[in-house]
Coordinates of C-alpha atoms and ligand atoms in Angstrom, one line a residue:
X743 CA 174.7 217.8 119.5
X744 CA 173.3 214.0 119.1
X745 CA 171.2 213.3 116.4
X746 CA 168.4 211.5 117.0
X747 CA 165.3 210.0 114.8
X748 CA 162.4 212.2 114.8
X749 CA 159.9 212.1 117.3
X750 CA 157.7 209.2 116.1
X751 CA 159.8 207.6 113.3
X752 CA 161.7 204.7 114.2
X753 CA 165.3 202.8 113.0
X754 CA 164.9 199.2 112.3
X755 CA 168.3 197.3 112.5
X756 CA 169.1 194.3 111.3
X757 CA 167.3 191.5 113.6
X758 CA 163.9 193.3 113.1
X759 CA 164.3 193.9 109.4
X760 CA 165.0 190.4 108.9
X761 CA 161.7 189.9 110.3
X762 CA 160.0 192.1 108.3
X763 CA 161.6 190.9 104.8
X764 CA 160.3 187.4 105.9
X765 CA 156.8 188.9 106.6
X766 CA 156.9 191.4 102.9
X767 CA 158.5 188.0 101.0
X768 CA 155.9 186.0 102.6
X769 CA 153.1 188.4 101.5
X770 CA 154.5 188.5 98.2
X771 CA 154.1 184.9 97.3
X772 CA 150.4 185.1 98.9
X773 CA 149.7 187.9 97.1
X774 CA 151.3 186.5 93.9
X775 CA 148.7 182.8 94.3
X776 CA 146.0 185.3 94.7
X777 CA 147.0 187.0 90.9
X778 CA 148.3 190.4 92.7
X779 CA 150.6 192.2 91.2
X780 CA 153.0 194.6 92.8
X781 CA 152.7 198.4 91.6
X782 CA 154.9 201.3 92.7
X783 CA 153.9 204.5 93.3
X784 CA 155.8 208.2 94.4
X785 CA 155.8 208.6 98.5
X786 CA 154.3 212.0 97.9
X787 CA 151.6 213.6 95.5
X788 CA 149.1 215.9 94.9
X789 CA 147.5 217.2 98.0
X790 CA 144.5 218.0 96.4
X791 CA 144.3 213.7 95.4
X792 CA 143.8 213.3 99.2
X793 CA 141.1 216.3 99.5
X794 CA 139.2 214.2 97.2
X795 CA 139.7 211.0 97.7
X796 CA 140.9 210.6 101.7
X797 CA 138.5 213.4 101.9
X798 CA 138.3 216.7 103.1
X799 CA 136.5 216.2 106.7
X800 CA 138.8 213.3 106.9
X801 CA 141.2 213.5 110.2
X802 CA 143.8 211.9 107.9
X803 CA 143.3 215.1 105.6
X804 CA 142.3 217.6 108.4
X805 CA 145.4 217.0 111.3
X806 CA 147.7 214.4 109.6
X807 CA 149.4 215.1 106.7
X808 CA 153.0 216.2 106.0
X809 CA 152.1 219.0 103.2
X810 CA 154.6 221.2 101.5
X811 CA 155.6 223.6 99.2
X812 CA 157.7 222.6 96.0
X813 CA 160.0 225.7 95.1
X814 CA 157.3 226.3 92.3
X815 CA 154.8 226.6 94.6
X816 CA 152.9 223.2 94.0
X817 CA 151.0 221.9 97.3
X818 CA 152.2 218.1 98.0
X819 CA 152.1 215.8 100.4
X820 CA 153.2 212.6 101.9
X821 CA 150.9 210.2 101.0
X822 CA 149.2 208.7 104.6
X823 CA 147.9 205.8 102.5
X824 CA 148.1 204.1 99.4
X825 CA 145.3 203.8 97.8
X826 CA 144.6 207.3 96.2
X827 CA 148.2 206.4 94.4
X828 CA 147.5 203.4 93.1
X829 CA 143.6 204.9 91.9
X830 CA 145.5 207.7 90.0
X831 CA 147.8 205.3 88.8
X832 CA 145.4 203.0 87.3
X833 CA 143.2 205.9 85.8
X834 CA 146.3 207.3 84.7
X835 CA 147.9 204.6 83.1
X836 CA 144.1 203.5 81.3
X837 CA 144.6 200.3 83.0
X838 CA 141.0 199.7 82.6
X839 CA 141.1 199.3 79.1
X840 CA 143.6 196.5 79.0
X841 CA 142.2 194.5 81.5
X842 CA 138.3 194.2 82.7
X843 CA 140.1 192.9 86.1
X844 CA 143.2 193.7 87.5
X845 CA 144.7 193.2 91.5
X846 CA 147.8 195.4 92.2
X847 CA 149.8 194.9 95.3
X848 CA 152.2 197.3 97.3
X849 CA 154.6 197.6 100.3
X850 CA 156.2 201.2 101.2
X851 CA 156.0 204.2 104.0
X852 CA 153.3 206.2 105.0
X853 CA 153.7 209.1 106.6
X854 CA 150.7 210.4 109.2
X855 CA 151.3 213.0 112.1
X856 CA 149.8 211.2 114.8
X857 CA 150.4 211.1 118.2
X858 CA 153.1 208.5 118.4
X859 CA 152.3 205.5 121.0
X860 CA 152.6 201.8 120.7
X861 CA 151.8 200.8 117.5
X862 CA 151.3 204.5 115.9
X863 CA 154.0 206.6 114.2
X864 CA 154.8 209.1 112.0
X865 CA 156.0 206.8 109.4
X866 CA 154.6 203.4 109.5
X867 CA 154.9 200.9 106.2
X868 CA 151.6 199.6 104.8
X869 CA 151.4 196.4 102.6
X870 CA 147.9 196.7 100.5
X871 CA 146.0 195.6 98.0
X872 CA 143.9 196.9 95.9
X873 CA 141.4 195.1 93.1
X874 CA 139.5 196.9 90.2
X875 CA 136.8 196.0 88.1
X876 CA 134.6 193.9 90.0
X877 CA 130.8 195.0 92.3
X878 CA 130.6 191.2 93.3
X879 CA 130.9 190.3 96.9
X880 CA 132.7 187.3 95.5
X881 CA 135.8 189.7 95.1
X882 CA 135.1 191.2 98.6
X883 CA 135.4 187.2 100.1
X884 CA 138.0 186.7 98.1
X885 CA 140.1 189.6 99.4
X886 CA 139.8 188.7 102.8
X887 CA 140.4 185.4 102.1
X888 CA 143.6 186.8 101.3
X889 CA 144.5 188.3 104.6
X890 CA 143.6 185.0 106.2
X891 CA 145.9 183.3 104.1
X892 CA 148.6 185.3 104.5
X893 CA 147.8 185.3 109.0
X894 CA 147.7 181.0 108.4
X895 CA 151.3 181.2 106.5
X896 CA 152.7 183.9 109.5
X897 CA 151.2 181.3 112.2
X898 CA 148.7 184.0 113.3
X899 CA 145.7 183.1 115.0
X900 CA 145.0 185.7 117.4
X901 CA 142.9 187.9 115.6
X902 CA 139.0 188.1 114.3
X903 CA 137.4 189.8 111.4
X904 CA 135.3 192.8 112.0
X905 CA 132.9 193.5 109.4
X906 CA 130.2 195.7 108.0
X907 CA 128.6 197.9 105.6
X908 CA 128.3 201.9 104.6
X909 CA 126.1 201.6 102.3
X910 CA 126.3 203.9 98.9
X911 CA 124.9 206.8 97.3
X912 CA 122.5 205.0 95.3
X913 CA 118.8 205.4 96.6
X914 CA 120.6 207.8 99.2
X915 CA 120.8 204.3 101.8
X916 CA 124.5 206.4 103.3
X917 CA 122.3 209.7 103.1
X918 CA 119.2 208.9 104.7
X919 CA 121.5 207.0 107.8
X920 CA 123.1 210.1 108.3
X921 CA 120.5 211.9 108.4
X922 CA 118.5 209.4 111.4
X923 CA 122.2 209.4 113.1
X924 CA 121.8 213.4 113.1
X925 CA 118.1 213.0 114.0
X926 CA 119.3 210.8 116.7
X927 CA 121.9 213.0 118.1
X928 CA 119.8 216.2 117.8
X929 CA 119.3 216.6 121.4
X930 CA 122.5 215.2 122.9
X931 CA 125.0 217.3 121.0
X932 CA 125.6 219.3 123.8
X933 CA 126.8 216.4 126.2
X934 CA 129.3 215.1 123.3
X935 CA 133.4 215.7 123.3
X936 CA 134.5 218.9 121.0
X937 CA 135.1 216.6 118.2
X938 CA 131.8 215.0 117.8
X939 CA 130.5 218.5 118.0
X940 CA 132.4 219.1 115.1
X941 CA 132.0 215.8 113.4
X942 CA 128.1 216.4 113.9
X943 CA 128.6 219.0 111.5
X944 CA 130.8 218.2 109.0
X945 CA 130.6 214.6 108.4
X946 CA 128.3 212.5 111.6
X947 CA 129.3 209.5 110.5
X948 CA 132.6 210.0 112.0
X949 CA 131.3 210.2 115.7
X950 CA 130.7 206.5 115.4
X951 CA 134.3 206.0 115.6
X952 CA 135.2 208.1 118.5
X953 CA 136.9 206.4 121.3
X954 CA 136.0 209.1 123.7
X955 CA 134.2 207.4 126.7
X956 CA 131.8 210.5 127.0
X957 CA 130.7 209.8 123.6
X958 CA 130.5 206.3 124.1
X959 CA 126.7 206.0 126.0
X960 CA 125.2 208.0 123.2
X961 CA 127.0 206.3 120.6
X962 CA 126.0 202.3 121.3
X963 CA 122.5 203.0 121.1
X964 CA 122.3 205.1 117.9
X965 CA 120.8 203.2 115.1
X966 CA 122.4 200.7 112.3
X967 CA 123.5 201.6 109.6
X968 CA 123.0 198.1 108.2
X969 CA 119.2 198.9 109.0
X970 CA 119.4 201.8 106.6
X971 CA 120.8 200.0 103.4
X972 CA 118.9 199.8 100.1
X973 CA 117.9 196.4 99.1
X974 CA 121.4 196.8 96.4
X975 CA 123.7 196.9 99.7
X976 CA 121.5 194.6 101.8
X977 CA 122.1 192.0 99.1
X978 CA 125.6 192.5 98.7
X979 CA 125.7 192.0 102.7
X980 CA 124.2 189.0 102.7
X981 CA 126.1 187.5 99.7
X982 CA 129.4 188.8 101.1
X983 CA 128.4 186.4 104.6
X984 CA 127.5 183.7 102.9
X985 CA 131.1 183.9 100.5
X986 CA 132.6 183.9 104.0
X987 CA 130.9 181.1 105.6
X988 CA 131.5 179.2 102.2
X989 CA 135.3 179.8 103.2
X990 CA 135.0 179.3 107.0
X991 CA 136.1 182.7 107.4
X992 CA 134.0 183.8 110.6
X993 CA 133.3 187.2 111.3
X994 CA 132.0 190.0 113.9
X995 CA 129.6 191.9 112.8
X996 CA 129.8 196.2 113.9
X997 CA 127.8 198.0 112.8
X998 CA 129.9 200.9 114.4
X999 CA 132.6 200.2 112.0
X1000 CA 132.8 203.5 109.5
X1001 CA 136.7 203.3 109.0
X1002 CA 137.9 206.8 109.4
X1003 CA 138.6 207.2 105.4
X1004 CA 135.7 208.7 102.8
X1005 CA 135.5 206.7 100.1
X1006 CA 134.1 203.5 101.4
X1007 CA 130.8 202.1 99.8
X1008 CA 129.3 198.6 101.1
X1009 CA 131.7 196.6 102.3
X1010 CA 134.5 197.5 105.5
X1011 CA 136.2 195.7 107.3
X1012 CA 138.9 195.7 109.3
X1013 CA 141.0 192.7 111.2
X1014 CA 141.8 193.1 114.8
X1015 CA 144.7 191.3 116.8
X1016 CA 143.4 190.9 120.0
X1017 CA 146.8 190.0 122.3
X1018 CA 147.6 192.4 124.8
X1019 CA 150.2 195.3 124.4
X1020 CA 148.2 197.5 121.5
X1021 CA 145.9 199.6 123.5
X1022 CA 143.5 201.4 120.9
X1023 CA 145.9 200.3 117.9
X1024 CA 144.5 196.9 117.3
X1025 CA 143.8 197.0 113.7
X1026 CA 146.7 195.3 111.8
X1027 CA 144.7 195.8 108.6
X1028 CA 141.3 197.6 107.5
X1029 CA 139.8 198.3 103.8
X1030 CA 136.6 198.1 102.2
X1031 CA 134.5 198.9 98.8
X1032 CA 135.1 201.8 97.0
X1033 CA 132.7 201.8 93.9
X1034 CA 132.8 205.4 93.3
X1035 CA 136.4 206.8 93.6
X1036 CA 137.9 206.0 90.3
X1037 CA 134.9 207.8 88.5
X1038 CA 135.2 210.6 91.3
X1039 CA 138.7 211.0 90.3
X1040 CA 137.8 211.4 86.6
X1041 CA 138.2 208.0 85.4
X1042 CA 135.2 205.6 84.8
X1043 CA 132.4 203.9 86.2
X1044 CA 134.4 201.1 88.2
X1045 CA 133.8 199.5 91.2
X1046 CA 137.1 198.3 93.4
X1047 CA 137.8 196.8 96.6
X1048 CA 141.2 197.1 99.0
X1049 CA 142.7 196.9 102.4
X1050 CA 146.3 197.4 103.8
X1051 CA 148.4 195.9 106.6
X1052 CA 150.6 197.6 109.0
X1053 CA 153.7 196.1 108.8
X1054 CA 154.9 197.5 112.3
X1055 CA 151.6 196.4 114.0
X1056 CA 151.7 193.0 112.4
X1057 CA 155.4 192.5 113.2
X1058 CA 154.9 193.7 117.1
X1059 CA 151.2 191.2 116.9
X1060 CA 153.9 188.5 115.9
X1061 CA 156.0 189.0 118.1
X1062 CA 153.4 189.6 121.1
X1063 CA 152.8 186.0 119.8
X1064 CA 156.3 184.5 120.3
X1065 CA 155.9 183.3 116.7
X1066 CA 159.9 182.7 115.4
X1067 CA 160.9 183.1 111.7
X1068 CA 161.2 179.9 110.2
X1069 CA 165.1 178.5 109.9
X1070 CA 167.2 181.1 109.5
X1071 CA 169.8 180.6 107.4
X1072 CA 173.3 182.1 108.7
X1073 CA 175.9 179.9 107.1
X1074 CA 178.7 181.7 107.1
X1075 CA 182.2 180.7 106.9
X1076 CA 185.3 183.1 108.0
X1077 CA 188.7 183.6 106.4
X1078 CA 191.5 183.8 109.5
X1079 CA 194.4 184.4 107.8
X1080 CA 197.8 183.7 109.4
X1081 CA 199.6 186.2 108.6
X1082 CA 203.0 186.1 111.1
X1083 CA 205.6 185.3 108.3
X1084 CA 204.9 188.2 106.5
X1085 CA 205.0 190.9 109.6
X1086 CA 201.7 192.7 110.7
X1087 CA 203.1 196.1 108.8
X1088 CA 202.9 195.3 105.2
X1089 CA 201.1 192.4 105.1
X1090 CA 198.8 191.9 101.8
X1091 CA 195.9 190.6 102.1
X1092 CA 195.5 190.4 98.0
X1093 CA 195.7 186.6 97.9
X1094 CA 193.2 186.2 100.9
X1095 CA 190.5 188.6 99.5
X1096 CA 190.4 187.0 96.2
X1097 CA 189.9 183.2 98.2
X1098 CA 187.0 184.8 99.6
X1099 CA 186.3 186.1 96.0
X1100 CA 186.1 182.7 95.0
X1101 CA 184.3 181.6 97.3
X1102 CA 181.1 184.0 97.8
X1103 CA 181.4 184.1 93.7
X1104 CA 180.3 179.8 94.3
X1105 CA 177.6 181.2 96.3
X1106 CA 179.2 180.6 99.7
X1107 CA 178.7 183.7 102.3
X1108 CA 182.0 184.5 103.6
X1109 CA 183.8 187.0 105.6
X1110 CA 187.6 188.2 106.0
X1111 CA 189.0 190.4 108.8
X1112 CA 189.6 193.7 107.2
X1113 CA 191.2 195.0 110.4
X1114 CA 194.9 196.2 110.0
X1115 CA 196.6 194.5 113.1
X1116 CA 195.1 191.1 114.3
X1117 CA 196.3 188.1 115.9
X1118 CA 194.7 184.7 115.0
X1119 CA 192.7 184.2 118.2
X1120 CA 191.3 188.0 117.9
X1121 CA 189.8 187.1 114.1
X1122 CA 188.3 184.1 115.7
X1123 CA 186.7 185.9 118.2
X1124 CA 185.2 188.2 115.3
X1125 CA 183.8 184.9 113.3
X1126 CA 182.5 184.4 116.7
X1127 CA 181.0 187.6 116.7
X1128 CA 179.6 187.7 113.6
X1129 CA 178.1 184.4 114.0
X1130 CA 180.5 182.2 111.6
X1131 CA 179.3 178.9 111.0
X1132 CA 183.0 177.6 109.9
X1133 CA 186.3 179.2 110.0
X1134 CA 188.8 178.2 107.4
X1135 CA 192.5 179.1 109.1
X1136 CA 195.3 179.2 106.4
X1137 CA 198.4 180.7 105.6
X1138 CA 197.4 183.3 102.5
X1139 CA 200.9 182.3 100.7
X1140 CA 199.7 178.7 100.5
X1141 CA 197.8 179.1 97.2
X1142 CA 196.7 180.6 94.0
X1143 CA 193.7 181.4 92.3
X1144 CA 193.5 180.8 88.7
X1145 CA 190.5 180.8 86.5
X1146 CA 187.9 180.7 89.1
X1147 CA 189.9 177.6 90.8
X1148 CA 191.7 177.4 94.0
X1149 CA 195.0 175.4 92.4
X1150 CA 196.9 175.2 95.4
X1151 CA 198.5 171.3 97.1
X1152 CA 198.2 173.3 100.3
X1153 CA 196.0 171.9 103.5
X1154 CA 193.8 174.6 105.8
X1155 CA 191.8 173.8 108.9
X1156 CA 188.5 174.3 108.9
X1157 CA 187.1 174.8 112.7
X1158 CA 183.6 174.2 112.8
X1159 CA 182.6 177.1 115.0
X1160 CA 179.5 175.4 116.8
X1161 CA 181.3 172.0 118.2
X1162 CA 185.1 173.1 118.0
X1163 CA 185.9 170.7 115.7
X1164 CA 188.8 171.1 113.3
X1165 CA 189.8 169.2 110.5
X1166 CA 192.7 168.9 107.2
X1167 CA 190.8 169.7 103.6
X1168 CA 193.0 170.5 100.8
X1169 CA 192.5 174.2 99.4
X1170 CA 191.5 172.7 96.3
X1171 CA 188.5 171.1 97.5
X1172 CA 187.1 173.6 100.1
X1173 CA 184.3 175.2 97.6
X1174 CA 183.2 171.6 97.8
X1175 CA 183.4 170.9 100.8
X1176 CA 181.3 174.4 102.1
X1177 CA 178.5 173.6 99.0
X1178 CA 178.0 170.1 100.9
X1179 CA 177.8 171.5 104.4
X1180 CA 176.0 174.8 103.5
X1181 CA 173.0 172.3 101.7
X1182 CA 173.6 169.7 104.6
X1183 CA 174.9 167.0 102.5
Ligands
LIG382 P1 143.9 202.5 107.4 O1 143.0 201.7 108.2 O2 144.0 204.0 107.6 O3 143.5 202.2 105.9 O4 145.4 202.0 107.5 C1 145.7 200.6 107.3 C2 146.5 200.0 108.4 O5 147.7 200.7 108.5 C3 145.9 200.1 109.8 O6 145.0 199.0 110.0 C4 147.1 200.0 110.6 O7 147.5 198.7 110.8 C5 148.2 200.7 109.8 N1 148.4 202.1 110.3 C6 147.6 203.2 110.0 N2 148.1 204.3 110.6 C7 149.2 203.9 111.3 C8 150.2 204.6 112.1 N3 150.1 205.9 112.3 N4 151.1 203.9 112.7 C9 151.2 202.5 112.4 N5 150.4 201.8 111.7 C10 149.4 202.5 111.1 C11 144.1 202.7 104.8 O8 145.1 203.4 104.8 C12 143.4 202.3 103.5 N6 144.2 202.9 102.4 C13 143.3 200.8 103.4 C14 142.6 200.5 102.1 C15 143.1 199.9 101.0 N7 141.3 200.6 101.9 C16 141.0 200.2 100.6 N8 142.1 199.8 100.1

């Protein structure tokens, strides 16, 4: 039997992870200029954390999450998203009584059982932030400011900013929407998908989301939500656009955005890449306000604001975009040892392993042929293989490492691996010689 990965969970090998590191280390720096800073979290909780935060009539919490028993009967799950974590976390921890603000930052897997398709799987990784402490729509501009800093250093343009607001509890502005979307939809329930007739129910808010095209008549005339807010939200709004236009961040407004998650208040948004290839999957990153879900998870009154990336999504937008990673850096220099006098049998390789001791220990990534039997052309076809900048061909009995030094009188030839070139450099100058070529002095 062949072992595969599991239906909708993917291997990344090395030329995409590259990608990705470049991507999470460029994050990190953005992040890092914007005062985030990174928190870690378990991959699985609670499950009642995602009952009450997710939320219950979620579809996250209703058809996608990995729940199991613990062998003393505990209910956990894999967490599908980050921010109920890092909420518990920072109630946990008291954070809010050390700081009055505070901007955590995080990169790991999610786990949601989804249909798999292009751009959705079982296990996708999520790079989020998440700020606490703040109800100004300063901090909501800000945030997104982030995003767009962190698209300009990645080179990508392709996307727009789709915004809009929930509303909140206060003066019932969420409650009394739903209510006129129910009022609305009274009499065309019937002609709705089986979902909407169950979303009608439990939480109506949802059906503007569906992407069902029977749904999709009754759903673009059905009123704003952004007509129902209390003057509280409606101000936020407005501050919120101008923030943005301050920035010369422009945005769409939708009033059909909802974002599938429960504890939004005010603000969502969500940034959509809008190259071909994604079908339905277009968001590379969504968040929004949530004001009340530290307090509704026993901690106190404070307002925070979040979003996350998908890294896949964002990684396949980039590449949809032919966007390269900057100068890679694959100096590498590789050890062929001749090795004739000695007779392939019991050849050591003691003296040539510590040479390349010596030399990765001056910082210089090198490589040695490991394999038992090898002729000098077939380890220079493997430097070839693996992409070897320089090969260094010597005879190992040549020299002697002593006290980090190569003391040796001995000559190699280096064979520079791109034009062909070989040239003489004494054995006691080669860590020299690679620090120069490796900086491009
Ligand atoms: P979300 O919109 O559910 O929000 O997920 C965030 C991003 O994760 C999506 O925009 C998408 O790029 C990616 N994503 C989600 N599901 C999948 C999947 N099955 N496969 C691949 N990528 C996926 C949240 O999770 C919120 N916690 C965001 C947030 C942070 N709100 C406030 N703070």
């Amino acid at each position: 039997m062949m072992f595969t990965a599991v239906r909708g969970t993917k291997d990344y090998l090395p030329n995409e992870t590259e990608y990705f590191r470049y991507i999470e280390d460029t994050a990190k720096r953005i992040f890092s200029i914007y005062g985030y800073k990174e928190i870690r979290t378990p991959i699985f909780e609670a499950t009642e954390l995602y009952l009450r935060s997710t939320g219950e009539a979620t579809e996250v919490v209703t058809k996608q999450m990995y729940t199991f028993t613990d062998k003393k009967g505990r209910s956990l799950t894999l967490r599908p998203e980050g921010t109920p974590s890092v909420v518990r976390a920072y109630i946990e921890h008291k954070i809010y009584a050390q700081k009055p603000l505070v901007k955590f930052y995080y990169i790991g897997p999610m786990f949601r059982y989804e249909r798999p398709q292009a751009g959705r799987l079982r296990q996708h990784t999520q790079i989020g932030v998440e700020a606490f402490g703040s109800a100004s729509a300063s901090l909501d501009a800000e945030i997104i400011a982030v995003f767009f800093a962190l698209a300009k250093e990645l080179k990508l343009n392709n996307f727009i900013l789709v915004l809009n607001s929930v509303g909140c509890e206060k003066d019932s502005c969420q409650a009394r929407y739903k209510k006129a979307l129910k009022d609305y939809l009274a009499d065309k329930i019937e002609n709705l998908c089986n979902d909407c007739k169950e979303r009608f129910l439990r939480n109506p808010l949802r059906i503007l989301d569906c992407k069902n095209p029977i749904c999709a008549p009754y759903i673009a005339d059905s009123p704003k939500i952004t007509d129902f807010l209390c003057s509280e939200c409606s101000e936020h709004f407005d501050s919120l656009k101008e923030y943005l236009d301050k920035l010369n961040i422009s945005y769409q407004l939708n009033h059909l955005l909802v974002r599938g998650l429960d504890y939004y208040t005010k603000t969502v948004f969500e940034f959509i890449y809008l190259g071909s290839g994604f079908g339905t999957q277009n968001a590379i990153g969504g968040g929004g306000r949530y004001d009340n879900l530290v307090a509704s998870l026993g901690g106190p009154n404070i307002p925070a604001i979040g979003f996350s990336i998908g890294l896949e999504r964002l990684y396949l937008a980039l590449q949809n975009e032919q966007i390269k990673l900057p100068g890679e850096n694959s100096f590498l220099v590789f050890i062929a040892d001749r090795n004739e006098e000695k007779g392939v049998e019991n050849y050591d390789r003691s003296s040539v392993l510590a040479f390349a001791e010596h030399m990765r220990m001056h910082g210089i990534p090198t490589e040695l042929d490991h394999r038992k039997e090898t002729s000098l052309s077939a380890k220079l076809k493997l430097a070839n293989q693996l992409g070897a900048t320089y090969a260094i061909i010597l005879n190992a009995d040549n020299f002697r490492i002593k006290e980090g030094l190569a003391e040796s009188d001995a000559v190699c030839i280096v064979k520079d691996m791109r034009s062909g070139k070989q040239e003489e450099v004494p054995i006691s100058q080669i860590v020299n010689y690679f620090l120069a070529h490796k900086t491009g002095k």
